[in-house]
Coordinates of C-alpha atoms and ligand atoms in Angstrom, one line a residue:
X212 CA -44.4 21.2 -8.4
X213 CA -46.2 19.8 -11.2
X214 CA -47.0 21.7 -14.3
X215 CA -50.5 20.4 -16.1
X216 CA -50.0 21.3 -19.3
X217 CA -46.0 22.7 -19.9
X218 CA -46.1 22.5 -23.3
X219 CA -48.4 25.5 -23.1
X220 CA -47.6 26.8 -19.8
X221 CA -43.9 26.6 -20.8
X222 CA -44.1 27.7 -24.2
X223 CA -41.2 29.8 -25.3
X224 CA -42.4 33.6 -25.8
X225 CA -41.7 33.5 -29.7
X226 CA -43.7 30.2 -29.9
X227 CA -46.6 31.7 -27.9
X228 CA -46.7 34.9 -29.6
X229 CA -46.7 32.6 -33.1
X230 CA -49.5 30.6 -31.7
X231 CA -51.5 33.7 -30.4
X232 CA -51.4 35.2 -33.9
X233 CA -52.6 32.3 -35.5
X234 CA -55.6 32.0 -32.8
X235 CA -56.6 35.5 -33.2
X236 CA -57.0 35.4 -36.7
X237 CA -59.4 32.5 -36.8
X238 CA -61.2 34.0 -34.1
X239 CA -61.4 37.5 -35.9
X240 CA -62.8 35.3 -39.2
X241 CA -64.9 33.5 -37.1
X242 CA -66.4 36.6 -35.9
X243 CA -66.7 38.2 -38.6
X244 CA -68.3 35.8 -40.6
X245 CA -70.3 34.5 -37.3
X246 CA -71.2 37.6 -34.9
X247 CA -73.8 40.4 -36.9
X248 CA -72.1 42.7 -34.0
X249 CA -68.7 42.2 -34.9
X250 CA -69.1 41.6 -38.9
X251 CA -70.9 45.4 -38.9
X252 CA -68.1 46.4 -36.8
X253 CA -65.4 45.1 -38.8
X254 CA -67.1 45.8 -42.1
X255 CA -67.5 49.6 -41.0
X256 CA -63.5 49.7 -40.5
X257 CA -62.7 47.6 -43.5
X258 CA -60.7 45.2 -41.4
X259 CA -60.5 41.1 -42.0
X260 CA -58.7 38.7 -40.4
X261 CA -56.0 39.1 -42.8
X262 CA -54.6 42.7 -41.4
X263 CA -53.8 40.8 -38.4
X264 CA -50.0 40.5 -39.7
X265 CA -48.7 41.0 -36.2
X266 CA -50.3 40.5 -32.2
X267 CA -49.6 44.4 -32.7
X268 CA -52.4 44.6 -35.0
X269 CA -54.9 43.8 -32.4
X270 CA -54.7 47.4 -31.0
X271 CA -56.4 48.7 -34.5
X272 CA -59.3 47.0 -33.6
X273 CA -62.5 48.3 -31.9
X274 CA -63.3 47.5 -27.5
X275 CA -66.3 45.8 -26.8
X276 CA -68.0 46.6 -23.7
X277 CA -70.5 45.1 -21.4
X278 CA -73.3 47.6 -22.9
X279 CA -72.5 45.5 -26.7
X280 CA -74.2 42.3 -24.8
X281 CA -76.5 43.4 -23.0
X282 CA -77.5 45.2 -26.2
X283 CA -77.1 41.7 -27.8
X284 CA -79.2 39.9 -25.1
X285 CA -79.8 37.2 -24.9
X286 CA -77.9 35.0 -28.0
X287 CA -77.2 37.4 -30.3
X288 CA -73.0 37.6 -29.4
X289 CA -72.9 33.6 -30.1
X290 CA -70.9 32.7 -32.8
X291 CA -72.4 29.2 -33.7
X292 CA -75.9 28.2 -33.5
X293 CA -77.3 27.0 -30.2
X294 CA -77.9 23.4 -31.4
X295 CA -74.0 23.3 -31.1
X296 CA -73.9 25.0 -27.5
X297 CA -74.1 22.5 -24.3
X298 CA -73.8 25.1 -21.7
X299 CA -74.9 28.3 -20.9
X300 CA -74.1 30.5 -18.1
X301 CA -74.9 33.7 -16.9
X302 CA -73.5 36.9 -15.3
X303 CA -75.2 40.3 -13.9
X304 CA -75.5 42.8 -16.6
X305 CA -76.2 46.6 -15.7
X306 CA -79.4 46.4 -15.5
X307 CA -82.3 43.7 -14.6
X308 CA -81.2 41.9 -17.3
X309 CA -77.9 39.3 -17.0
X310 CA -75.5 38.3 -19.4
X311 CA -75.5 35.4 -21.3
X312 CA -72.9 33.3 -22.4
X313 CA -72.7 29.7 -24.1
X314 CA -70.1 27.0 -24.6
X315 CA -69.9 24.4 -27.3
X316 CA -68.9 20.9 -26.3
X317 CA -65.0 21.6 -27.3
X318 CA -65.3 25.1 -25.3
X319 CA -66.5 22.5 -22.3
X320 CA -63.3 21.0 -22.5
X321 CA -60.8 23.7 -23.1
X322 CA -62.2 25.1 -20.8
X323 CA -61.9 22.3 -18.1
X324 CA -58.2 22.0 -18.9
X325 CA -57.9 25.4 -18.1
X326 CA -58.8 25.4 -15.1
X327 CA -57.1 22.0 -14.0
X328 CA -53.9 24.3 -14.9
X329 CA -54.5 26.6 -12.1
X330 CA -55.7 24.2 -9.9
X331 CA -52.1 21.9 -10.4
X332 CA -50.3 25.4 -9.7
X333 CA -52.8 26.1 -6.6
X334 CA -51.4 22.3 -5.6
X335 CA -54.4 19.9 -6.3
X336 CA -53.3 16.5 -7.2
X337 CA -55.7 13.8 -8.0
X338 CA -55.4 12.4 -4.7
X339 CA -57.3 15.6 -3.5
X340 CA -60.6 15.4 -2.2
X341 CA -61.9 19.2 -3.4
X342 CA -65.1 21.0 -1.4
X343 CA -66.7 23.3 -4.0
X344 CA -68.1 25.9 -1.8
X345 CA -69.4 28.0 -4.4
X346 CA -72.7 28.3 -5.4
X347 CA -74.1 25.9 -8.2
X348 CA -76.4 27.6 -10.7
X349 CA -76.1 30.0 -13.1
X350 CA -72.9 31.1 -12.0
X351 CA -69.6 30.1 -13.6
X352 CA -67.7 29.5 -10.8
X353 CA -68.7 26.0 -9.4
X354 CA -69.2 24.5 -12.3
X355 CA -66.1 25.6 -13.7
X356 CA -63.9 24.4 -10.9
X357 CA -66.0 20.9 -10.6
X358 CA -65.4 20.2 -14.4
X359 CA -61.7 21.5 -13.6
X360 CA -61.4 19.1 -10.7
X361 CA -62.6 16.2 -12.2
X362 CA -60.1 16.5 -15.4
X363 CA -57.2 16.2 -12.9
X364 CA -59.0 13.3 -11.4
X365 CA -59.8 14.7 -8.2
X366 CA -62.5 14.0 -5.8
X367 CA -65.0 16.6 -6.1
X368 CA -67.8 17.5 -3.2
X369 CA -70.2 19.9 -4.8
X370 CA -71.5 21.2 -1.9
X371 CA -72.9 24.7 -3.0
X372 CA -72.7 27.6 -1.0
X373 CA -73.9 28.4 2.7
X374 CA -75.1 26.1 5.3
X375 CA -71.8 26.4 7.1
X376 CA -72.1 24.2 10.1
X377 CA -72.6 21.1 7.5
X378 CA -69.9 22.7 5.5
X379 CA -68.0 21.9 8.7
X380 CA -69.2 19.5 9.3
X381 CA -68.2 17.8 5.9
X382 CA -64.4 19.1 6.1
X383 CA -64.0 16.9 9.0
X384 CA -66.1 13.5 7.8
X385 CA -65.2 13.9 4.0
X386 CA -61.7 14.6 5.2
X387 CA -61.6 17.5 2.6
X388 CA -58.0 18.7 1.8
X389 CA -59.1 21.3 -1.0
X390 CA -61.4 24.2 -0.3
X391 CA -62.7 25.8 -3.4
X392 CA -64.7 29.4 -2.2
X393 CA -64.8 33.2 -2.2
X394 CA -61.9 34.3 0.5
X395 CA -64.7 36.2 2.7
X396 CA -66.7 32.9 2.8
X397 CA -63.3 31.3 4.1
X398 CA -63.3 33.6 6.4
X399 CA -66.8 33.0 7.6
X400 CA -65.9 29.1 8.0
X401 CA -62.7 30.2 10.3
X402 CA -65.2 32.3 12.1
X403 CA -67.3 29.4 13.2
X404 CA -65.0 27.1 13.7
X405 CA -63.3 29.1 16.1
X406 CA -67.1 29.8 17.8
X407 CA -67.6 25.8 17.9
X408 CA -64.5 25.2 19.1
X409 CA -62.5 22.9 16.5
X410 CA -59.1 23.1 15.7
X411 CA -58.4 23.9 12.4
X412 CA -55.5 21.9 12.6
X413 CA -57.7 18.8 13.6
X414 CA -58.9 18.9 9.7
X415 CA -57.4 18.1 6.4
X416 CA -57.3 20.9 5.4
X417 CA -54.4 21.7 2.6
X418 CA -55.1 23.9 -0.4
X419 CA -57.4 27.3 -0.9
X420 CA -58.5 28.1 -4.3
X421 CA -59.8 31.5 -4.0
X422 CA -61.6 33.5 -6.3
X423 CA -64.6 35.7 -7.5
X424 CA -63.7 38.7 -5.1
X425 CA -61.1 41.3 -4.6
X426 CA -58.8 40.4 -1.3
X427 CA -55.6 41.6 0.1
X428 CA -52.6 39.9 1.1
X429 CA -53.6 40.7 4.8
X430 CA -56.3 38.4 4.0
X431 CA -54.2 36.0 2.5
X432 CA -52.1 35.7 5.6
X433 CA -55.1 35.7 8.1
X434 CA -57.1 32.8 6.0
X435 CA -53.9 30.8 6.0
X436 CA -53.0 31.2 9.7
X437 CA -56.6 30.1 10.4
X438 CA -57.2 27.5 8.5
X439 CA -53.8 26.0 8.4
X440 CA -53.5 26.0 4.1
X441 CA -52.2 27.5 1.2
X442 CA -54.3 30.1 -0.3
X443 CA -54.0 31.0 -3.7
X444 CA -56.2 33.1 -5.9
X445 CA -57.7 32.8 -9.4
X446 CA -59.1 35.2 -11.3
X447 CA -62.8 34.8 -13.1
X448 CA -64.7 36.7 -15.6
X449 CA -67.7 34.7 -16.6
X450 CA -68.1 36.7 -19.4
X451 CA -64.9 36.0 -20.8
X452 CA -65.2 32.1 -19.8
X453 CA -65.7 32.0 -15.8
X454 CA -62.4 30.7 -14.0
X455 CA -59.7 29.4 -16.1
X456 CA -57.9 32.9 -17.0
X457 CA -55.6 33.2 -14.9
X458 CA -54.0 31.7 -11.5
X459 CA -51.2 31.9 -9.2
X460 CA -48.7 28.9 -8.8
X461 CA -46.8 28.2 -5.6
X462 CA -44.8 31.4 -6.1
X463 CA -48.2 33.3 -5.4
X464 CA -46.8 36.3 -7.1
X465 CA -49.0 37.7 -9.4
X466 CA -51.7 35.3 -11.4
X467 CA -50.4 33.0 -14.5
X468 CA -52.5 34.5 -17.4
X469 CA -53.3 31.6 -19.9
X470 CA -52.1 33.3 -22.9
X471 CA -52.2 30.4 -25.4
X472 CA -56.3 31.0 -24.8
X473 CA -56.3 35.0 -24.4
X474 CA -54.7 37.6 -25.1
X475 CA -54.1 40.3 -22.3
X476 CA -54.0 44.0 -23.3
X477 CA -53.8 46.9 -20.3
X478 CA -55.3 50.1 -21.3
X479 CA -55.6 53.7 -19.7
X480 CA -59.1 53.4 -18.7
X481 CA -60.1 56.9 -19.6
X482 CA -58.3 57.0 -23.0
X483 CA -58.0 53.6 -24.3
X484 CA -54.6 53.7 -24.9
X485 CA -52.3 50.6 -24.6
X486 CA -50.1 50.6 -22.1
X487 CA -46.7 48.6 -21.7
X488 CA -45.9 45.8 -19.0
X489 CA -45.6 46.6 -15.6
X490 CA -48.2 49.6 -16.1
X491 CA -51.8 50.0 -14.1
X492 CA -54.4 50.1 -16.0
X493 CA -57.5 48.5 -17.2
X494 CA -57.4 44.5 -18.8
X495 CA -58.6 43.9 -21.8
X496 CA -58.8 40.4 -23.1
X497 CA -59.5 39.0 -26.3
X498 CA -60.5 35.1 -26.4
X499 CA -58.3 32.9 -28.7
X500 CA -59.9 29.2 -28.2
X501 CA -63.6 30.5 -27.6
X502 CA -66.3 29.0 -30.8
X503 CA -69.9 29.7 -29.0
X504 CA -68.7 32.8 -27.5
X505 CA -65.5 34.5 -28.6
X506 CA -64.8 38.3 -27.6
X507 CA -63.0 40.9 -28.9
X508 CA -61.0 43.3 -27.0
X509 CA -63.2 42.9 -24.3
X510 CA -62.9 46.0 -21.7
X511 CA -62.7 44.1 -18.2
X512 CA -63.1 47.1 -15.9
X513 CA -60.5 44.9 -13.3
X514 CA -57.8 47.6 -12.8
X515 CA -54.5 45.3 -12.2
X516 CA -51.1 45.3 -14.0
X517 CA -49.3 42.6 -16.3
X518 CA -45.7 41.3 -15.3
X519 CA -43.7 39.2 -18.7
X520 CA -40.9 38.2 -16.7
X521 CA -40.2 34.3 -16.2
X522 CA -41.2 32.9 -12.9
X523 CA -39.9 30.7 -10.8
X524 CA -42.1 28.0 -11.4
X525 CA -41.0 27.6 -14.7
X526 CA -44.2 28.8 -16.5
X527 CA -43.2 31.5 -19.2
X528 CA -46.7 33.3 -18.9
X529 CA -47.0 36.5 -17.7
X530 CA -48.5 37.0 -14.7
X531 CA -51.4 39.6 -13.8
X532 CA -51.1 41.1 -10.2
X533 CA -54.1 40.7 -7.7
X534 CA -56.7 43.1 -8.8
X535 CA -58.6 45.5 -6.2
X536 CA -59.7 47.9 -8.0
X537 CA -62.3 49.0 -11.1
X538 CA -62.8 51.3 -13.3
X539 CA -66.6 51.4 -13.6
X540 CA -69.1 51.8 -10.4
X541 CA -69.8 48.0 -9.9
X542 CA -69.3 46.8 -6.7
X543 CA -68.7 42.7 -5.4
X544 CA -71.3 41.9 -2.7
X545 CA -70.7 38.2 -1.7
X546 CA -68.9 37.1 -4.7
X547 CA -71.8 38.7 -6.7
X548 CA -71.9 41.5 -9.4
X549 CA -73.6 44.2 -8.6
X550 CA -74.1 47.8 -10.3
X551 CA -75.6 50.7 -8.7
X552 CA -77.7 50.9 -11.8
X553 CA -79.4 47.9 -11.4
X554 CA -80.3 48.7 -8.1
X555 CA -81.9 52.3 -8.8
X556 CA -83.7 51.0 -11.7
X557 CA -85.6 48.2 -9.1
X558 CA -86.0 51.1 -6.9
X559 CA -87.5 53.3 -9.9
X560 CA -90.2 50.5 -10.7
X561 CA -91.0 50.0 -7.2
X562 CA -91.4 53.4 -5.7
X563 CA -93.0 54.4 -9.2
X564 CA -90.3 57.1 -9.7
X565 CA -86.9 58.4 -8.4
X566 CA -86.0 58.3 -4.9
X567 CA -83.0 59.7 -3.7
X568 CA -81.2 56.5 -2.2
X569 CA -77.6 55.1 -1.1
X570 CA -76.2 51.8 -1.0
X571 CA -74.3 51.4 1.9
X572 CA -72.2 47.8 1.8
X573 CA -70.4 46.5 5.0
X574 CA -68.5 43.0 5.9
X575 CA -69.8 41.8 9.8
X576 CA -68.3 38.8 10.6
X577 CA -66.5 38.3 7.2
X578 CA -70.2 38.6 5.4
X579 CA -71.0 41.1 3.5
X580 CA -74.2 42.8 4.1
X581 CA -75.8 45.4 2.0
X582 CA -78.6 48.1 3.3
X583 CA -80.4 50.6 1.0
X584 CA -81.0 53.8 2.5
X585 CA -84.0 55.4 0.7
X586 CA -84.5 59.4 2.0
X587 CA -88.2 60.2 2.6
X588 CA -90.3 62.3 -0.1
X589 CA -93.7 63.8 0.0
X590 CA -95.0 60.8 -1.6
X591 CA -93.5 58.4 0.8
X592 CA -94.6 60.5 3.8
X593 CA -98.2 61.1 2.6
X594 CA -98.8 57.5 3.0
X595 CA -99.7 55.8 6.5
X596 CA -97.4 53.8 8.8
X597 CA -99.0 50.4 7.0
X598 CA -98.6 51.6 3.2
X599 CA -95.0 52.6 4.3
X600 CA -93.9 49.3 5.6
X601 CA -94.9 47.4 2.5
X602 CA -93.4 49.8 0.3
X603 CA -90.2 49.4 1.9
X604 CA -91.2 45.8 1.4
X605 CA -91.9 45.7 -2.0
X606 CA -88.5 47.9 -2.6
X607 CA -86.4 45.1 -0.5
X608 CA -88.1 42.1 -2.7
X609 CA -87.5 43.8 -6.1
X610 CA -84.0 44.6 -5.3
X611 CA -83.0 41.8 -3.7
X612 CA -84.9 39.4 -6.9
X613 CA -82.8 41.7 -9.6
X614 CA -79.7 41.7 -7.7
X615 CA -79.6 38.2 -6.5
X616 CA -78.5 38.7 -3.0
X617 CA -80.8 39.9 0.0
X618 CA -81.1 43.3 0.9
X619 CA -82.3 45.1 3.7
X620 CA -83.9 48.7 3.1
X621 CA -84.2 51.9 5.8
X622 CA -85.4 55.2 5.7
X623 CA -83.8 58.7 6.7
X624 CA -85.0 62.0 6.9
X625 CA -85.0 64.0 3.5
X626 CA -81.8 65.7 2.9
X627 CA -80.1 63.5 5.3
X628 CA -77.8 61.3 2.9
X629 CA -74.3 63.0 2.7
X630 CA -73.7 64.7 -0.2
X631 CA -70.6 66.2 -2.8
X632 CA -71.2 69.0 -5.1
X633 CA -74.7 68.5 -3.9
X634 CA -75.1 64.7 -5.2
X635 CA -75.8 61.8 -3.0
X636 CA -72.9 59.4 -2.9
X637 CA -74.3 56.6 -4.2
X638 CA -71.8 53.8 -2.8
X639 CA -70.2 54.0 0.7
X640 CA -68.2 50.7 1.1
X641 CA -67.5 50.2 4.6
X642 CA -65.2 46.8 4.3
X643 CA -61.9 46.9 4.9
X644 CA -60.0 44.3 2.2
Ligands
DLL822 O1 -66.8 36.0 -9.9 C1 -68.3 34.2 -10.5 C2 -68.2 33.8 -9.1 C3 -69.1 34.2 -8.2 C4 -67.2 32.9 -8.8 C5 -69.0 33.8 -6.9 C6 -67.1 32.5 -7.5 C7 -68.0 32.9 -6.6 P1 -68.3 37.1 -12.4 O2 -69.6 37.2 -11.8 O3 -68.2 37.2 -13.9 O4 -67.5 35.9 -12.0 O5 -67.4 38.3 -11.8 C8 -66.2 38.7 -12.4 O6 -65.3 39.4 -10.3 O7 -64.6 41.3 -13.2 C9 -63.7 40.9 -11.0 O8 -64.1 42.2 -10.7 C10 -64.1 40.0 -9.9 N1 -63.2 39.0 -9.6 C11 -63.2 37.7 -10.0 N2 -62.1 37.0 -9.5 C12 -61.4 37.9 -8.8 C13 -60.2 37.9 -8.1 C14 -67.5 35.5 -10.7 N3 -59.5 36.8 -7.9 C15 -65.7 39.9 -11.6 N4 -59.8 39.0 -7.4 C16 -64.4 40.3 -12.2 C17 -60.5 40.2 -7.5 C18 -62.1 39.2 -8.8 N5 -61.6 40.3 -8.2

């Protein structure tokens, strides 16, 4: 199996750690000198770039969390001026407002090269024609695995998400042998294919890149079996750069963190304590490569564990295991980021005050759907049938605008929702990974 970039991937652990050390101090100087956030931060602590003497050194340093960039929004956690950026991406924050994130030209290019590393391990060559099933936009992922694709020299088919029958439909014309989507969608596309009738083993189909969402190994086993490939999975974090962090090789045991780039910490998430190999916990990565948009300790909320032992495949990086858990409340609807809190805020403005509500998130035929159950109160009652309906209307639109995925909206009796230690539940999650 080929290796993209072994003198990286292979790196002796010495030789990494040596490297790693000499990234995180430029990024910490580059910070400090660049980022107001991290320069008051730093300055407050009396740290510079120079108490970095050892990778161990990292742990004196300060966690930033999501709340430091929304706080920031919308440029103020770049670290070079946006003539310099060429890119910019962005990722649900916690409230209406996203995330924003920038890359220079050289970020552009690192950060293809990462990802043509997981996507050698995954088994693309350049004689791979490579369907990018998900969505183009704003989002990290497509882009980041069509600029990946095209460094190995692939053949990329942008196709966006949805629209499954032409996504079909495309596999067998294009002859696709490299599907690039969430594992649900992948599941959606067996799903039809079995309802039209077409054997997967009539298409091309070779290697699954999949990504964005937590899955099980179950799922693993069922996707492969129906659509006749190899599925690996890759882990992304637009915030950190989008894919390109980590990825499993043939050996599809535990994701290949690209440690030359960032460095991976796991914490306890309640105290913030490190935590040694093999331990659960919280990641925590710090970007080593990163100039429009470095980050610092930056508090994942993915709950997964970190393995240093060799693999296998040759590569010396450690490898993170598949993570299906978090720490915080947010929840993955159809590959998309989504916190209760952005939700009850939409409800807030459009109900013109609380209303006791639940978010109730199910998977029918390996989509996710997601209903918001909103319990009657005075107000809502006292107005007529007509009023009602386009309230629940206008509650459905402004949701489903700030979240980015549609929702549909009921309503119960008051005092219906169940409750503990008389508080609503606010997430039940019906899917079964
Ligand atoms: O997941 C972007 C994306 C959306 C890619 C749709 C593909 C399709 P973010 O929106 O930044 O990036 O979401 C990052 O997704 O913190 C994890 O909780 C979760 N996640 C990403 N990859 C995996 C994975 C896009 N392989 C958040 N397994 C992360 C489990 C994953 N969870």
């Amino acid at each position: 199996m080929t290796i993209w970039d072994s003198a990286y991937e292979c790196m002796s652990r010495d030789e990494l750690e040596q490297l790693q050390l000499e990234r995180l101090q430029a990024t910490i100087n580059r910070v400090q000198k660049n980022v107001t956030f991290y320069r008051k931060k730093f300055n407050d602590l009396g740290v510079i770039a120079e108490d970095m003497g050892s990778l161990d050194d990292l742990k004196k340093l300060p966690f930033t969390v999501k709340e430091d960039l929304r706080v920031n929004y919308p440029y103020g956690m770049f670290a070079v001026p946006l003539r310099e950026v060429v890119r910019i991406h962005s990722v649900s924050g916690t409230t209406s407002k996203p995330i924003v994130v920038g890359y220079t030209k050289n970020d552009i290019r690192i950060w293809s090269n990462l990802v043509a590393r997981l996507m050698t391990a995954a088994g693309v060559t350049h004689d791979d024609l490579v369907q990018i099933a998900f969505r183009y936009g704003l989002f990290t992922g497509a882009f980041g695995l069509h600029y990946g694709a095209e460094t190995i020299g692939a053949s990329v088919i942008p196709m966006s998400t949805g629209n499954t029958d032409k996504q079909i439909m495309i596999m067998q014309d294009y002859k696709t042998t490299a599907l690039v989507s969430t594992p649900s969608y992948a599941l959606a596309l067996a799903d039809r294919m079995a309802q039209l009738g077409i054997d997967p083993k009539s298409l091309t189909l070779k290697t699954g890149l999949f990504g964005g969402e937590p899955w099980s190994e179950t799922m693993r086993r069922e996707i492969e079996n129906r659509l006749c490939l190899s599925a690996t999975d890759n882990y992304v974090l637009s915030e950190v750069i989008g894919p390109g962090i980590a990825g499993e090789c043939h050996c599809k045991n535990g994701m290949h963190i690209y440690e030359d780039a960032f460095i991976a910490e796991i914490i306890n998430p309640q105290t913030g304590e490190s935590l040694p190999p093999g331990r659960t916990g919280e990641l925590v990565l710090t970007t080593l490569t990163k100039e429009a948009f470095p980050l610092v300790r930056y508090r994942t909320g993915d709950i997964t564990s970190i393995n240093d032992s060799p693999c296998e495949c040759g590569r010396n990086l450690a490898r993170m295991k598949k993570t299906l858990q978090r720490s915080d409340d947010m929840i993955i609807v159809k590959g998309v980021n989504v916190y209760p809190s952005q939700i009850e805020e939409a409800l807030f403005a459009a109900a013109g005050g609380a209303a006791p509500y639940q978010i109730v998130v199910e998977r029918k035929a390996a989509l996710d759907t997601i209903e918001i159950v909103i319990e009657i109160t005075d107000k809502i009652f006292s107005l007529e049938l007509q009023k009602q309906r386009s309230f629940l209307e206008k509650v459905r639109q402004s949701i489903s605008s700030v979240i980015g995925i549609k929702v549909t909206v009921r309503l119960v009796e008051a005092k219906s929702l169940p409750r503990e230690d008389d508080r609503i539940i606010k997430v039940v999650d019906k899917r079964q990974l």
